[in-house]
PDB file of C-alpha atoms in Angstrom:
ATOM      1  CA  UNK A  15      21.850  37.280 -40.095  1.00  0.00           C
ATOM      2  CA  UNK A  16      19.150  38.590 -42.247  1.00  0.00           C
ATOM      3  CA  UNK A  17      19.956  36.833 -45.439  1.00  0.00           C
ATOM      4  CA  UNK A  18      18.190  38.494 -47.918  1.00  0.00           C
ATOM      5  CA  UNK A  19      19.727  38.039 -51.649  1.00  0.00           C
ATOM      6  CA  UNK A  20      16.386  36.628 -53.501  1.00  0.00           C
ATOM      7  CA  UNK A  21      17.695  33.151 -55.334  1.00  0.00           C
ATOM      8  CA  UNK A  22      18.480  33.341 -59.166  1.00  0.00           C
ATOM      9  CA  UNK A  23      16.552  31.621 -62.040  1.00  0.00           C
ATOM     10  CA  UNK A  24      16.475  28.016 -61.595  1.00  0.00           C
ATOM     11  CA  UNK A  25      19.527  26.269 -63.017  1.00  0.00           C
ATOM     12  CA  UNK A  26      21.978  28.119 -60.706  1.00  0.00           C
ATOM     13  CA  UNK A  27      24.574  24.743 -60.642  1.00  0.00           C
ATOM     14  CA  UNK A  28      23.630  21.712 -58.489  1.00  0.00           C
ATOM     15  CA  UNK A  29      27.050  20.955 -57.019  1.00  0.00           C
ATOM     16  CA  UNK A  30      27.327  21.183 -53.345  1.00  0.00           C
ATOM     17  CA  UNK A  31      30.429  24.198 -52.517  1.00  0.00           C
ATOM     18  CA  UNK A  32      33.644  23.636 -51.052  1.00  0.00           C
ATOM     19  CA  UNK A  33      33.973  24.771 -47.997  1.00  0.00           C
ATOM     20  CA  UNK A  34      35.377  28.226 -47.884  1.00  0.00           C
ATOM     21  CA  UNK A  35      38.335  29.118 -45.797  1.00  0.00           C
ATOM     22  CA  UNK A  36      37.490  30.513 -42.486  1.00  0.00           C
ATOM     23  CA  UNK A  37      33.785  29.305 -41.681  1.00  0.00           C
ATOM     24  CA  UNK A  38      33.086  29.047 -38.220  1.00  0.00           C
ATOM     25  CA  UNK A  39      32.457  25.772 -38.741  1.00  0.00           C
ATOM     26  CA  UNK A  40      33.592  22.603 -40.967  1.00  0.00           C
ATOM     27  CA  UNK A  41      30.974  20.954 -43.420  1.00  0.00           C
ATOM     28  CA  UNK A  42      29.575  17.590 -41.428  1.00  0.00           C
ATOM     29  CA  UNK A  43      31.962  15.251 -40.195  1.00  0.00           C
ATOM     30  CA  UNK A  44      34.977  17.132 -40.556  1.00  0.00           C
ATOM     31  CA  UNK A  45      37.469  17.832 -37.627  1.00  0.00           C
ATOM     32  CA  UNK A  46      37.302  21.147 -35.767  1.00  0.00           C
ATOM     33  CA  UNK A  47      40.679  20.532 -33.840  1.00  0.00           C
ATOM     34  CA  UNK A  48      42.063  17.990 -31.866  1.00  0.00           C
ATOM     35  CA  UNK A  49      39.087  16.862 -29.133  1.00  0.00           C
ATOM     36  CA  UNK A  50      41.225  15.971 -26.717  1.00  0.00           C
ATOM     37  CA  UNK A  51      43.643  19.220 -26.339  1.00  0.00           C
ATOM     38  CA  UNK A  52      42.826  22.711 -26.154  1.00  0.00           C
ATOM     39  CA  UNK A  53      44.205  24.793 -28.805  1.00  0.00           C
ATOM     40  CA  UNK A  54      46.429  27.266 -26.760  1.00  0.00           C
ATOM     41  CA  UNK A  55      46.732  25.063 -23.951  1.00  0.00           C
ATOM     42  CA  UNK A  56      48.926  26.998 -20.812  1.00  0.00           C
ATOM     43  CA  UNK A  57      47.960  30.744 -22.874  1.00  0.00           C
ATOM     44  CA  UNK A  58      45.143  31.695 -20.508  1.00  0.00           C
ATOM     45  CA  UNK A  59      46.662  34.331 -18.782  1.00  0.00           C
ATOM     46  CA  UNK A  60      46.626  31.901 -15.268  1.00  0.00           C
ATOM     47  CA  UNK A  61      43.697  30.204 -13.664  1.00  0.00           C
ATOM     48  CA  UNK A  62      40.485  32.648 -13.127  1.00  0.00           C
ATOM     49  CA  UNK A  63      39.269  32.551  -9.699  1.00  0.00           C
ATOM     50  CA  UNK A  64      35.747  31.979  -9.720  1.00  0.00           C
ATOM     51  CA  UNK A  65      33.508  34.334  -9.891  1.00  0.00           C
ATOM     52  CA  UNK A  66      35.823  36.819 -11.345  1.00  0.00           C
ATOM     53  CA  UNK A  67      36.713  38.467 -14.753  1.00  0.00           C
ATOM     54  CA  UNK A  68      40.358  38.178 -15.098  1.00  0.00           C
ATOM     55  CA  UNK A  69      41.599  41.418 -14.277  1.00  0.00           C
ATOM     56  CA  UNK A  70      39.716  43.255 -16.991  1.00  0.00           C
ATOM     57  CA  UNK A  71      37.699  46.459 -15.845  1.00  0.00           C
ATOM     58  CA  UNK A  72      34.348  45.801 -13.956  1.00  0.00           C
ATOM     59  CA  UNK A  73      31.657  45.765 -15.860  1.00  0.00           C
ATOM     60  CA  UNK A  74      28.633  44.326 -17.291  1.00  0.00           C
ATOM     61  CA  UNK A  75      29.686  40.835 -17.295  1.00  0.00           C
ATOM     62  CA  UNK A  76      32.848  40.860 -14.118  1.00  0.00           C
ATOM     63  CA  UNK A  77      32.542  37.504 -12.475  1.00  0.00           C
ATOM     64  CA  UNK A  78      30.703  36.112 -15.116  1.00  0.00           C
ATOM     65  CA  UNK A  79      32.101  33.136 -17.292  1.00  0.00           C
ATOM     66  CA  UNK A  80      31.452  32.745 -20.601  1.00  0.00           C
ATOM     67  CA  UNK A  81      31.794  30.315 -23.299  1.00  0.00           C
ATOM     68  CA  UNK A  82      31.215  31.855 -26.848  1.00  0.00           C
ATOM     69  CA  UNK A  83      30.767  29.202 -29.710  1.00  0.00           C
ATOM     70  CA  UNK A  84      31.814  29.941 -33.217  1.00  0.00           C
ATOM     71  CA  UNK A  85      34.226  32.662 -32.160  1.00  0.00           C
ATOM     72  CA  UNK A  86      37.019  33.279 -34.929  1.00  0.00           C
ATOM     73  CA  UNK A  87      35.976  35.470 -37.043  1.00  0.00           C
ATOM     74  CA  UNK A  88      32.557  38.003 -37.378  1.00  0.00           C
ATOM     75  CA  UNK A  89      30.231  38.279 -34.928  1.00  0.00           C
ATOM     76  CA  UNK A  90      31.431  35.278 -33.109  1.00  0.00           C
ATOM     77  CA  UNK A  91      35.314  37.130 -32.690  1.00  0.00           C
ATOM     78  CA  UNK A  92      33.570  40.707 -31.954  1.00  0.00           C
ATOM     79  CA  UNK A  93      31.558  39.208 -29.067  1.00  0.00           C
ATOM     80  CA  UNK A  94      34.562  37.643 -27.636  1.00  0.00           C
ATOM     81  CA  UNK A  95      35.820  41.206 -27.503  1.00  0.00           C
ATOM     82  CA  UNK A  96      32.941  42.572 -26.061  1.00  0.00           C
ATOM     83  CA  UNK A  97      32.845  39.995 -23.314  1.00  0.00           C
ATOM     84  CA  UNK A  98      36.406  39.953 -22.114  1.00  0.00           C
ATOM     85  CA  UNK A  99      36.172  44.039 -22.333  1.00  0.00           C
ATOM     86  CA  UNK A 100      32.746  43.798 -20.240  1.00  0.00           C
ATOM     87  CA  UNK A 101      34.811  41.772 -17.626  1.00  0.00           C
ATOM     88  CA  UNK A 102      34.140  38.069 -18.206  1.00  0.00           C
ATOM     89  CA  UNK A 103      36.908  35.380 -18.369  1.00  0.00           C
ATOM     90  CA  UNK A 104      36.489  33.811 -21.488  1.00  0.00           C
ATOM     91  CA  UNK A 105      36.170  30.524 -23.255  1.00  0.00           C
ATOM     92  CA  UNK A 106      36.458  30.628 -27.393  1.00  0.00           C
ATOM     93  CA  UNK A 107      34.863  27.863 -29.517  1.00  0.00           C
ATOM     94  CA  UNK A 108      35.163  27.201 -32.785  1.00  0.00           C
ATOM     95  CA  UNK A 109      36.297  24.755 -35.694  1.00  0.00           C
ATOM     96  CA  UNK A 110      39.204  27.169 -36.278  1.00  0.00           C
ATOM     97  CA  UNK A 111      41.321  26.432 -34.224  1.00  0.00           C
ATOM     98  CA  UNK A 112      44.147  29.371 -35.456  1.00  0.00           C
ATOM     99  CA  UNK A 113      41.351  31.991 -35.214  1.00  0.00           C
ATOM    100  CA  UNK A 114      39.906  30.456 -32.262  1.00  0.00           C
ATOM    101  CA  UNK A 115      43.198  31.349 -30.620  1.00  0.00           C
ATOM    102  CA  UNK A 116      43.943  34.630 -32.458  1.00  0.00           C
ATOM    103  CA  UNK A 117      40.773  35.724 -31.086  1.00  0.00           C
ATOM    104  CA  UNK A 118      41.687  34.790 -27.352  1.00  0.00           C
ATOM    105  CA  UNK A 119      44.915  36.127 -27.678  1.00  0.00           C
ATOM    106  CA  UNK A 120      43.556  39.230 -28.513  1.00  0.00           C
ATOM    107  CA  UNK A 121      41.374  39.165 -25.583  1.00  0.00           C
ATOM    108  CA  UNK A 122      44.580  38.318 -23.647  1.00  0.00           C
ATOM    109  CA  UNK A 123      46.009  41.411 -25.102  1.00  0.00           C
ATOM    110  CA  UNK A 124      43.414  43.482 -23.359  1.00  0.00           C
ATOM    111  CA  UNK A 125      44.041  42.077 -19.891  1.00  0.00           C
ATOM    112  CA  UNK A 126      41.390  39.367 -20.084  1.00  0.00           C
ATOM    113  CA  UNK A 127      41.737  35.876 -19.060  1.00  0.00           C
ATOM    114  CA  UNK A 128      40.770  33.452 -22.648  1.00  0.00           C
ATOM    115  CA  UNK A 129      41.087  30.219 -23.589  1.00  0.00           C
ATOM    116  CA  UNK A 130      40.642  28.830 -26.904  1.00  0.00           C
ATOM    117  CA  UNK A 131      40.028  25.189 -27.870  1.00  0.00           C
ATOM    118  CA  UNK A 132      39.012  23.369 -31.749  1.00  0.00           C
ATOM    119  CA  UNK A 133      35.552  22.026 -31.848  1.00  0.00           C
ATOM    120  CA  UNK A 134      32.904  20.891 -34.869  1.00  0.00           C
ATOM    121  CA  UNK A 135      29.043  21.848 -33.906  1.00  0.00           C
ATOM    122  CA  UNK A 136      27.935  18.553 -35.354  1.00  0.00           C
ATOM    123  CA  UNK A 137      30.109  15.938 -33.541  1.00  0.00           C
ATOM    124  CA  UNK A 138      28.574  15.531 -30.235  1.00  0.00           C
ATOM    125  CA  UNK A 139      31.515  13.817 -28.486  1.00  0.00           C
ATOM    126  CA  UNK A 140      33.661  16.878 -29.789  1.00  0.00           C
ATOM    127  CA  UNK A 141      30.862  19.857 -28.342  1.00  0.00           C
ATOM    128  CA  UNK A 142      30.593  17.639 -24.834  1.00  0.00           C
ATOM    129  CA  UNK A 143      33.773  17.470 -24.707  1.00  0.00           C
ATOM    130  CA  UNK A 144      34.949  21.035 -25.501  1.00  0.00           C
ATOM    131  CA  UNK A 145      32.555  22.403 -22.820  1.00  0.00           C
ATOM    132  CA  UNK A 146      33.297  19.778 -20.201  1.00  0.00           C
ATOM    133  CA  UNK A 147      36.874  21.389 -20.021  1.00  0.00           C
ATOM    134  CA  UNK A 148      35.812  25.112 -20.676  1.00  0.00           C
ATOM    135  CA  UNK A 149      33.676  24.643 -17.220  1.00  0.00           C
ATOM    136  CA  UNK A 150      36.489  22.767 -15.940  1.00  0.00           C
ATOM    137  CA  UNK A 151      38.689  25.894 -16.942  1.00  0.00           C
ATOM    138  CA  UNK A 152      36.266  28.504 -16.007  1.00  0.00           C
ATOM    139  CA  UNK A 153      35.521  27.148 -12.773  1.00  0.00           C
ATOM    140  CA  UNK A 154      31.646  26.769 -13.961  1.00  0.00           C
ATOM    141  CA  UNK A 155      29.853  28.594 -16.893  1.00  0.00           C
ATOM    142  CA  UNK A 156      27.993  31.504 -16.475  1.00  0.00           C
ATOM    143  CA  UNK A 157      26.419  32.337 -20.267  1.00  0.00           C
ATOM    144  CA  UNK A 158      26.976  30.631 -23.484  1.00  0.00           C
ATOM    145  CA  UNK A 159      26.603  32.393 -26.691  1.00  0.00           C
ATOM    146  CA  UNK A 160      26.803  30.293 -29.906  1.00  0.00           C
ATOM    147  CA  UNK A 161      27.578  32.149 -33.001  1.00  0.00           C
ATOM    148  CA  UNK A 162      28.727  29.332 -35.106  1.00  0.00           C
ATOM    149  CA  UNK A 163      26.906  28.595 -38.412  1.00  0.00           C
ATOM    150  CA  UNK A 164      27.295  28.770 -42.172  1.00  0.00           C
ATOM    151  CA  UNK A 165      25.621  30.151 -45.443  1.00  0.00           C
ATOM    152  CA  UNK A 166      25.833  28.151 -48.141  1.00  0.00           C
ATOM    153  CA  UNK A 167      23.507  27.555 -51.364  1.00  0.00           C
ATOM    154  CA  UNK A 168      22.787  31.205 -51.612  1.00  0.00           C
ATOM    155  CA  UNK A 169      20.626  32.145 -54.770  1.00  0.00           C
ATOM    156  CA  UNK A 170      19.845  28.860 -55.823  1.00  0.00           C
ATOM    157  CA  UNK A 171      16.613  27.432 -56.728  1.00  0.00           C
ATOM    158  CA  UNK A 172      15.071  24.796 -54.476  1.00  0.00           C
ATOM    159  CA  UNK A 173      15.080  22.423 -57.965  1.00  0.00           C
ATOM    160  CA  UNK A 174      18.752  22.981 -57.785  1.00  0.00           C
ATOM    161  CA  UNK A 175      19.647  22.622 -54.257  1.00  0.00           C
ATOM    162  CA  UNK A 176      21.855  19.265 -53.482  1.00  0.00           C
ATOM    163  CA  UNK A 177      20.613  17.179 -50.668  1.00  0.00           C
ATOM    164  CA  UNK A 178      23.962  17.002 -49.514  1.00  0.00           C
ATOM    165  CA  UNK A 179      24.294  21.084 -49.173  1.00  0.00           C
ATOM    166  CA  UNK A 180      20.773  21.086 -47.504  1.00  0.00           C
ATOM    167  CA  UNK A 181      21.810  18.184 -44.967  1.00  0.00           C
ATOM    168  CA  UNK A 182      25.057  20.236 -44.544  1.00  0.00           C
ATOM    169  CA  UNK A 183      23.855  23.401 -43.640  1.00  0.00           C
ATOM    170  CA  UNK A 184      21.061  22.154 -41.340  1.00  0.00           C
ATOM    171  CA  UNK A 185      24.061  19.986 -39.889  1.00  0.00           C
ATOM    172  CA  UNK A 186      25.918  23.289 -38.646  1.00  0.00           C
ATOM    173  CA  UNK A 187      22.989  25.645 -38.236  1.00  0.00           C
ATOM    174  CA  UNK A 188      20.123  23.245 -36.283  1.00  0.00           C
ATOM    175  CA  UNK A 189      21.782  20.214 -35.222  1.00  0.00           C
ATOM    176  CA  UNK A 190      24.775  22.162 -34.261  1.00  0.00           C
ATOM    177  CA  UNK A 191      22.804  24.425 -31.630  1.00  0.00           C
ATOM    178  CA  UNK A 192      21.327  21.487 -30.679  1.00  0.00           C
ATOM    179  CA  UNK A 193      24.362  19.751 -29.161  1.00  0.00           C
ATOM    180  CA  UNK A 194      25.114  22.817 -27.517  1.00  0.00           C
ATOM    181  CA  UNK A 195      22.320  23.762 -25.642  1.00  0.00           C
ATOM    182  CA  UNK A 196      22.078  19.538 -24.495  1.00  0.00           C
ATOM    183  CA  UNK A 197      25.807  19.757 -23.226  1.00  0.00           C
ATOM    184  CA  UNK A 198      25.782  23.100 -21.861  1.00  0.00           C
ATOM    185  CA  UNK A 199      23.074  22.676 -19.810  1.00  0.00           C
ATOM    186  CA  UNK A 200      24.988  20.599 -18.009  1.00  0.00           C
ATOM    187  CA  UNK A 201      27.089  23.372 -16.931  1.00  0.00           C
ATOM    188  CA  UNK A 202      25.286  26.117 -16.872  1.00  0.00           C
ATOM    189  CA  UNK A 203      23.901  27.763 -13.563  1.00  0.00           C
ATOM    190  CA  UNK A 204      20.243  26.767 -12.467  1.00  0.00           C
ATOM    191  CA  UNK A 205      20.036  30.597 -10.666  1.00  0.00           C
ATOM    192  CA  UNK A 206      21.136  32.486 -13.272  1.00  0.00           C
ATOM    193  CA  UNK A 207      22.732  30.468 -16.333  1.00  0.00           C
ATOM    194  CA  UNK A 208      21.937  31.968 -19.782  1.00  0.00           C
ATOM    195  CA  UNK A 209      22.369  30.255 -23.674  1.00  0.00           C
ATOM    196  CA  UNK A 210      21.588  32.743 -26.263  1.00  0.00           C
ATOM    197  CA  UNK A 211      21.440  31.148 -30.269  1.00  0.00           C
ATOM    198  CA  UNK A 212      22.451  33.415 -32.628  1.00  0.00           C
ATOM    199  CA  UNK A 213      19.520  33.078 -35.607  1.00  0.00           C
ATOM    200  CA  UNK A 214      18.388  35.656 -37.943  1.00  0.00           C
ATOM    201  CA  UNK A 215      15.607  37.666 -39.331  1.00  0.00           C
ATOM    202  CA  UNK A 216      15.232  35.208 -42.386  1.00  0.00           C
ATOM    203  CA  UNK A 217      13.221  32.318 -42.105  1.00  0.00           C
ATOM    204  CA  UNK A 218      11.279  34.031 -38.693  1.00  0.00           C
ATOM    205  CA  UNK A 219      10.577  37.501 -39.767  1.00  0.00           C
ATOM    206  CA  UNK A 220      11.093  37.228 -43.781  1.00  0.00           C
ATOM    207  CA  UNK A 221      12.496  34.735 -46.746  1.00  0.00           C
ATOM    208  CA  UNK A 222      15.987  34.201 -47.166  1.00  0.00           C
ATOM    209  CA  UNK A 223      18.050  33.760 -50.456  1.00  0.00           C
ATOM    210  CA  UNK A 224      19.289  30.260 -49.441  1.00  0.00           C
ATOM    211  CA  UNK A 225      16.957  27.651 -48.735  1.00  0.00           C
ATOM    212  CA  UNK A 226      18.695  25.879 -46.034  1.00  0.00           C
ATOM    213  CA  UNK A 227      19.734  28.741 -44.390  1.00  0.00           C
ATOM    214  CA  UNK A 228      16.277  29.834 -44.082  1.00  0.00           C
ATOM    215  CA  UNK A 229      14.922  26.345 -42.895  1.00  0.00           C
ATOM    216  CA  UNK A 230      17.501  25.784 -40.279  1.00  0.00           C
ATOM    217  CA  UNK A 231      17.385  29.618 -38.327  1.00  0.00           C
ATOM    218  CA  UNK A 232      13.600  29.058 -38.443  1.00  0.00           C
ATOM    219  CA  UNK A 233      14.668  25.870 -37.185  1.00  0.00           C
ATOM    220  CA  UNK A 234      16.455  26.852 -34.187  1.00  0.00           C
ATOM    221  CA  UNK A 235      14.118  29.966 -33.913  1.00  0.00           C
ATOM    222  CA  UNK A 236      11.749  26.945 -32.639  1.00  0.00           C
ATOM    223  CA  UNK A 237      14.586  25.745 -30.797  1.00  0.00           C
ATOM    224  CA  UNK A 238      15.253  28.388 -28.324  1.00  0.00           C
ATOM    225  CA  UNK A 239      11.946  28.858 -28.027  1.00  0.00           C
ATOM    226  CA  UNK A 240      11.525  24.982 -26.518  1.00  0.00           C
ATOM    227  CA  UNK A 241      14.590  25.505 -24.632  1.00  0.00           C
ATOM    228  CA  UNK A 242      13.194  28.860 -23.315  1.00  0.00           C
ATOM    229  CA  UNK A 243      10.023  26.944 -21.923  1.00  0.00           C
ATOM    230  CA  UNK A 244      11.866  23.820 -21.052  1.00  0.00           C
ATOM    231  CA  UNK A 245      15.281  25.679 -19.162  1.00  0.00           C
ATOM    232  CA  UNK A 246      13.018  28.765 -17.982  1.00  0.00           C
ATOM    233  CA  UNK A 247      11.861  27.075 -14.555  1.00  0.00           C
ATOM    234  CA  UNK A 248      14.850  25.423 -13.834  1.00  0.00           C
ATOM    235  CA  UNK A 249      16.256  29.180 -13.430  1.00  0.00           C
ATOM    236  CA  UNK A 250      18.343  29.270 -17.047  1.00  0.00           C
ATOM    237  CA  UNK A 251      17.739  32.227 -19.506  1.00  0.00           C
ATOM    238  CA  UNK A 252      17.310  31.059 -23.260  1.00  0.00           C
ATOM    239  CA  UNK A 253      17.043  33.773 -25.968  1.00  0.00           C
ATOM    240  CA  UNK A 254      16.945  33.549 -29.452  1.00  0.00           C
ATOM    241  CA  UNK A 255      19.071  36.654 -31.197  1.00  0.00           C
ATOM    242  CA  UNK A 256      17.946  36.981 -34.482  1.00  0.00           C
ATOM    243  CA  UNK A 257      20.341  40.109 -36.787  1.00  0.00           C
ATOM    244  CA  UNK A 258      19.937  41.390 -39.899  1.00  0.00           C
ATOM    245  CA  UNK A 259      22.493  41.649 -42.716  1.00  0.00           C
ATOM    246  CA  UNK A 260      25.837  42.108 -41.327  1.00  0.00           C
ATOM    247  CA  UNK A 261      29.292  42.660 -42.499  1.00  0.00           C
ATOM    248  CA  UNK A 262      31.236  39.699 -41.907  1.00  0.00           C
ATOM    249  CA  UNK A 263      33.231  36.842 -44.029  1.00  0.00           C
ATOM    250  CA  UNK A 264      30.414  34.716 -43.792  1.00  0.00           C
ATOM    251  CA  UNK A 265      28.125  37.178 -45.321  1.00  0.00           C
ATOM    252  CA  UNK A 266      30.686  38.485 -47.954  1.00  0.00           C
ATOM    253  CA  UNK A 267      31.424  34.854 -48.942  1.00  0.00           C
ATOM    254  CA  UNK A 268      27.459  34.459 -49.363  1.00  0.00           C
ATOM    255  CA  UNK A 269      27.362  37.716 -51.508  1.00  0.00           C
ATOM    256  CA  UNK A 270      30.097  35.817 -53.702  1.00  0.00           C
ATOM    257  CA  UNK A 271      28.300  32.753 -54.292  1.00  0.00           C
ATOM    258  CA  UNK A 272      24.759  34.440 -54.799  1.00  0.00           C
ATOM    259  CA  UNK A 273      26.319  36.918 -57.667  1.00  0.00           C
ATOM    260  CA  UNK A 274      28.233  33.151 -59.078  1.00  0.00           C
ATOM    261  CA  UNK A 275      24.942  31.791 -58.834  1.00  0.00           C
ATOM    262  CA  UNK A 276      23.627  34.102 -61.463  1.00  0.00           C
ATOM    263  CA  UNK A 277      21.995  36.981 -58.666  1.00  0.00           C
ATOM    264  CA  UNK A 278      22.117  40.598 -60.035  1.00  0.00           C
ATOM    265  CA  UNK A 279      25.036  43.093 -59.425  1.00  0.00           C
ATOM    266  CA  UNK A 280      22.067  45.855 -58.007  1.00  0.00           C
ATOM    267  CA  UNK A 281      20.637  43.310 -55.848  1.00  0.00           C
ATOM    268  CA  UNK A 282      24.128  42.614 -54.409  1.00  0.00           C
ATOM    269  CA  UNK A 283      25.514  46.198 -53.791  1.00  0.00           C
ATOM    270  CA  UNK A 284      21.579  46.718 -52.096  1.00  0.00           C
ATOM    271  CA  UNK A 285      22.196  44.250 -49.421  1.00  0.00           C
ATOM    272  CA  UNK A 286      25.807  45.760 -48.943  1.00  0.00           C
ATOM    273  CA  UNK A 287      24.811  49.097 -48.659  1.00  0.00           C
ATOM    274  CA  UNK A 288      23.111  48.200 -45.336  1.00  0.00           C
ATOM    275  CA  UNK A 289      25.032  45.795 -43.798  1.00  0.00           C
ATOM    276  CA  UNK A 290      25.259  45.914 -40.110  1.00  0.00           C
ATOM    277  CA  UNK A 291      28.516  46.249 -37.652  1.00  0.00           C
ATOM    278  CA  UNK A 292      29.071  42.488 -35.880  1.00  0.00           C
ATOM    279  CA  UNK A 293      30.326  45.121 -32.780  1.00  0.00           C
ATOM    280  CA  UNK A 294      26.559  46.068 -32.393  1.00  0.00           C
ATOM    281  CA  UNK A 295      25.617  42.396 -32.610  1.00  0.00           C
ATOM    282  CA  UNK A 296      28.000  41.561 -30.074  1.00  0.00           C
ATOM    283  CA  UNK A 297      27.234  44.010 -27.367  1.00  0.00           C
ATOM    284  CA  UNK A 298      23.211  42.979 -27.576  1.00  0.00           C
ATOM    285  CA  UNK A 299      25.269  39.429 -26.888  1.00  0.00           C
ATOM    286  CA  UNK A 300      26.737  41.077 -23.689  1.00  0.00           C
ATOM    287  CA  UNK A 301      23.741  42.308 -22.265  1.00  0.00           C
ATOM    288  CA  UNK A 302      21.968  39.660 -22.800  1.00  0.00           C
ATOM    289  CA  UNK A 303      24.442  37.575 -20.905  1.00  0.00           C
ATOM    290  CA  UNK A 304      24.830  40.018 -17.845  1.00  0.00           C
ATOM    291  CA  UNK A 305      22.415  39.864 -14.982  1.00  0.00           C
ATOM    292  CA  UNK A 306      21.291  43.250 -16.155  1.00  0.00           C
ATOM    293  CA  UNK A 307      19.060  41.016 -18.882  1.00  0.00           C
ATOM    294  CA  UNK A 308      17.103  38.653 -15.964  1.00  0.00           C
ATOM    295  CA  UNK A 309      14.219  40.308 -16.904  1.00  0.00           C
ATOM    296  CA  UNK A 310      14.059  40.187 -20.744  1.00  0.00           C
ATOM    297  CA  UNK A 311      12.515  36.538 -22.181  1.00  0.00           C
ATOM    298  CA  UNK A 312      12.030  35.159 -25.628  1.00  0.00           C
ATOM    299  CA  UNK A 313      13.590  36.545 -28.608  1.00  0.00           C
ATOM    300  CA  UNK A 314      15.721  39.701 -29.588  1.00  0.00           C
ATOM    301  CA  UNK A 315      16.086  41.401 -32.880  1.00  0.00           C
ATOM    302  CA  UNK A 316      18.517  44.033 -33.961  1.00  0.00           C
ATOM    303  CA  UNK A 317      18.925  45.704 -37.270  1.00  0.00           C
TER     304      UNK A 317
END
């Protein structure tokens, strides 16, 4: 997401947030689940056979499996939506677990076959693990999509960022995508696998009004772009997806902390008034991950 609240006057506070309810992910370290279980265990709606989407309509993505990463809530829970509506069986990461498994039931709902399983980004044995048993599940992996990340330290002044906020953020946001890409390359098909990173505008295109935030999606900007070059000839699509401002908790929690870090009310209700939909977000996410995208490369911007 295009992050774009400009940081207060220096002296904003210099104490690293609690985590807020509901991130896709936990600050470093913290559990995302149990490792060894997946949440929701026997409520896939049956084994898919491979190569095919469940039972949901044909589509853009039937017979394609997909593991989306950070999917309870936002863009993350719209894409797992999109994909189980666009015929894909589904597999739905993310450190919370409850929403993690609201969000495949939903896609249950709809006639898709989901599966939903706890995971923190940063641990690696955690992220190896969880997509070890989503190919398992899935019969292979076809796309993954990883959505996770946070926003924290938004409107402060560098001279009043904590080290520990800035090593938490880039944590989630760089090493997080990180992990992923190394463990689901593993998995993912050499003629026709695809990881797309979910970045933003700011710190590629324009500032952002956190300073980690900004470092770590120019950070994995770089990222996909070394995985692009790297993954390319061995047949598996990398993309970097980089939004603007969009409406989702993430983003309305970071609205809250910029106007408690002293930001202006008119500054605020500016970025508000053109937030995005994360249902536009998500269906770039689906084309990109359908074989209708083998012929895009590098990275993708929306409004």
């Amino acid at each position: 997401m295009n992050d774009t609240v400009p940081p207060a006057a220096a002296g904003g506070g210099d104490a690293v947030p609690p985590a807020a309810a509901g991130d896709a992910v936990p600050p470093t370290g913290a559990g995302g689940g149990d490792a060894s279980t997946p949440a929701g265990a026997g409520q896939h709606g049956g084994t898919p056979p491979v190569g095919t989407g469940g039972g949901t309509p044909a589509g853009l993505l039937a017979g394609r499996r997909v593991v989306v990463v950070g999917g309870a809530s936002g863009i993350g829970r719209a894409t797992v939506a999109a994909a189980a509506a666009a015929g894909a069986a589904v597999a739905v990461l993310d450190a919370d677990t409850p929403g993690a498994d609201s969000a495949a039931a939903q896609a249950r709902a709809a006639g898709a076959w989901a599966w939903a399983r706890g995971v923190d980004v940063t641990v690696e044995a955690e992220v190896a693990r969880a997509l070890d048993a989503a190919a398992a599940d899935l019969g292979g992996i076809d796309a993954v999509l990883h959505v996770a990340g946070v926003m924290r330290g938004q409107g402060l002044d560098v001279r009043d960022v904590p080290v520990a906020l800035w090593a938490q953020v880039i944590a989630v946001n760089l090493t997080g995508p990180f992990l992923v890409a190394k463990h689901a390359a593993r998995h993912l098909r050499p003629d026709g696998g695809v990881l797309v990173l979910v970045g933003s505008k700011a710190g590629v295109q324009t500032g952002s009004g956190s300073v980690p935030y900004g470092a770590s999606k120019g950070g994995l900007h770089g990222l996909a772009l070394t995985l692009a070059r790297q993954l390319g000839p061995q047949g598996i699509r990398v993309h970097a997806l980089c939004p603007g401002d969009i409406d989702t908790p993430l983003m309305r929690r970071s609205l809250d902390e910029a106007r408690a870090n002293g930001t202006g009310g008119d500054r605020i209700a500016a970025v508000e008034a053109t937030l995005g939909r994360p249902e536009d977000v998500a269906s770039v996410l689906v084309l990109l991950a359908s074989p209708a995208s083998a012929g895009l490369a590098g990275t993708v911007w929306t409004g």
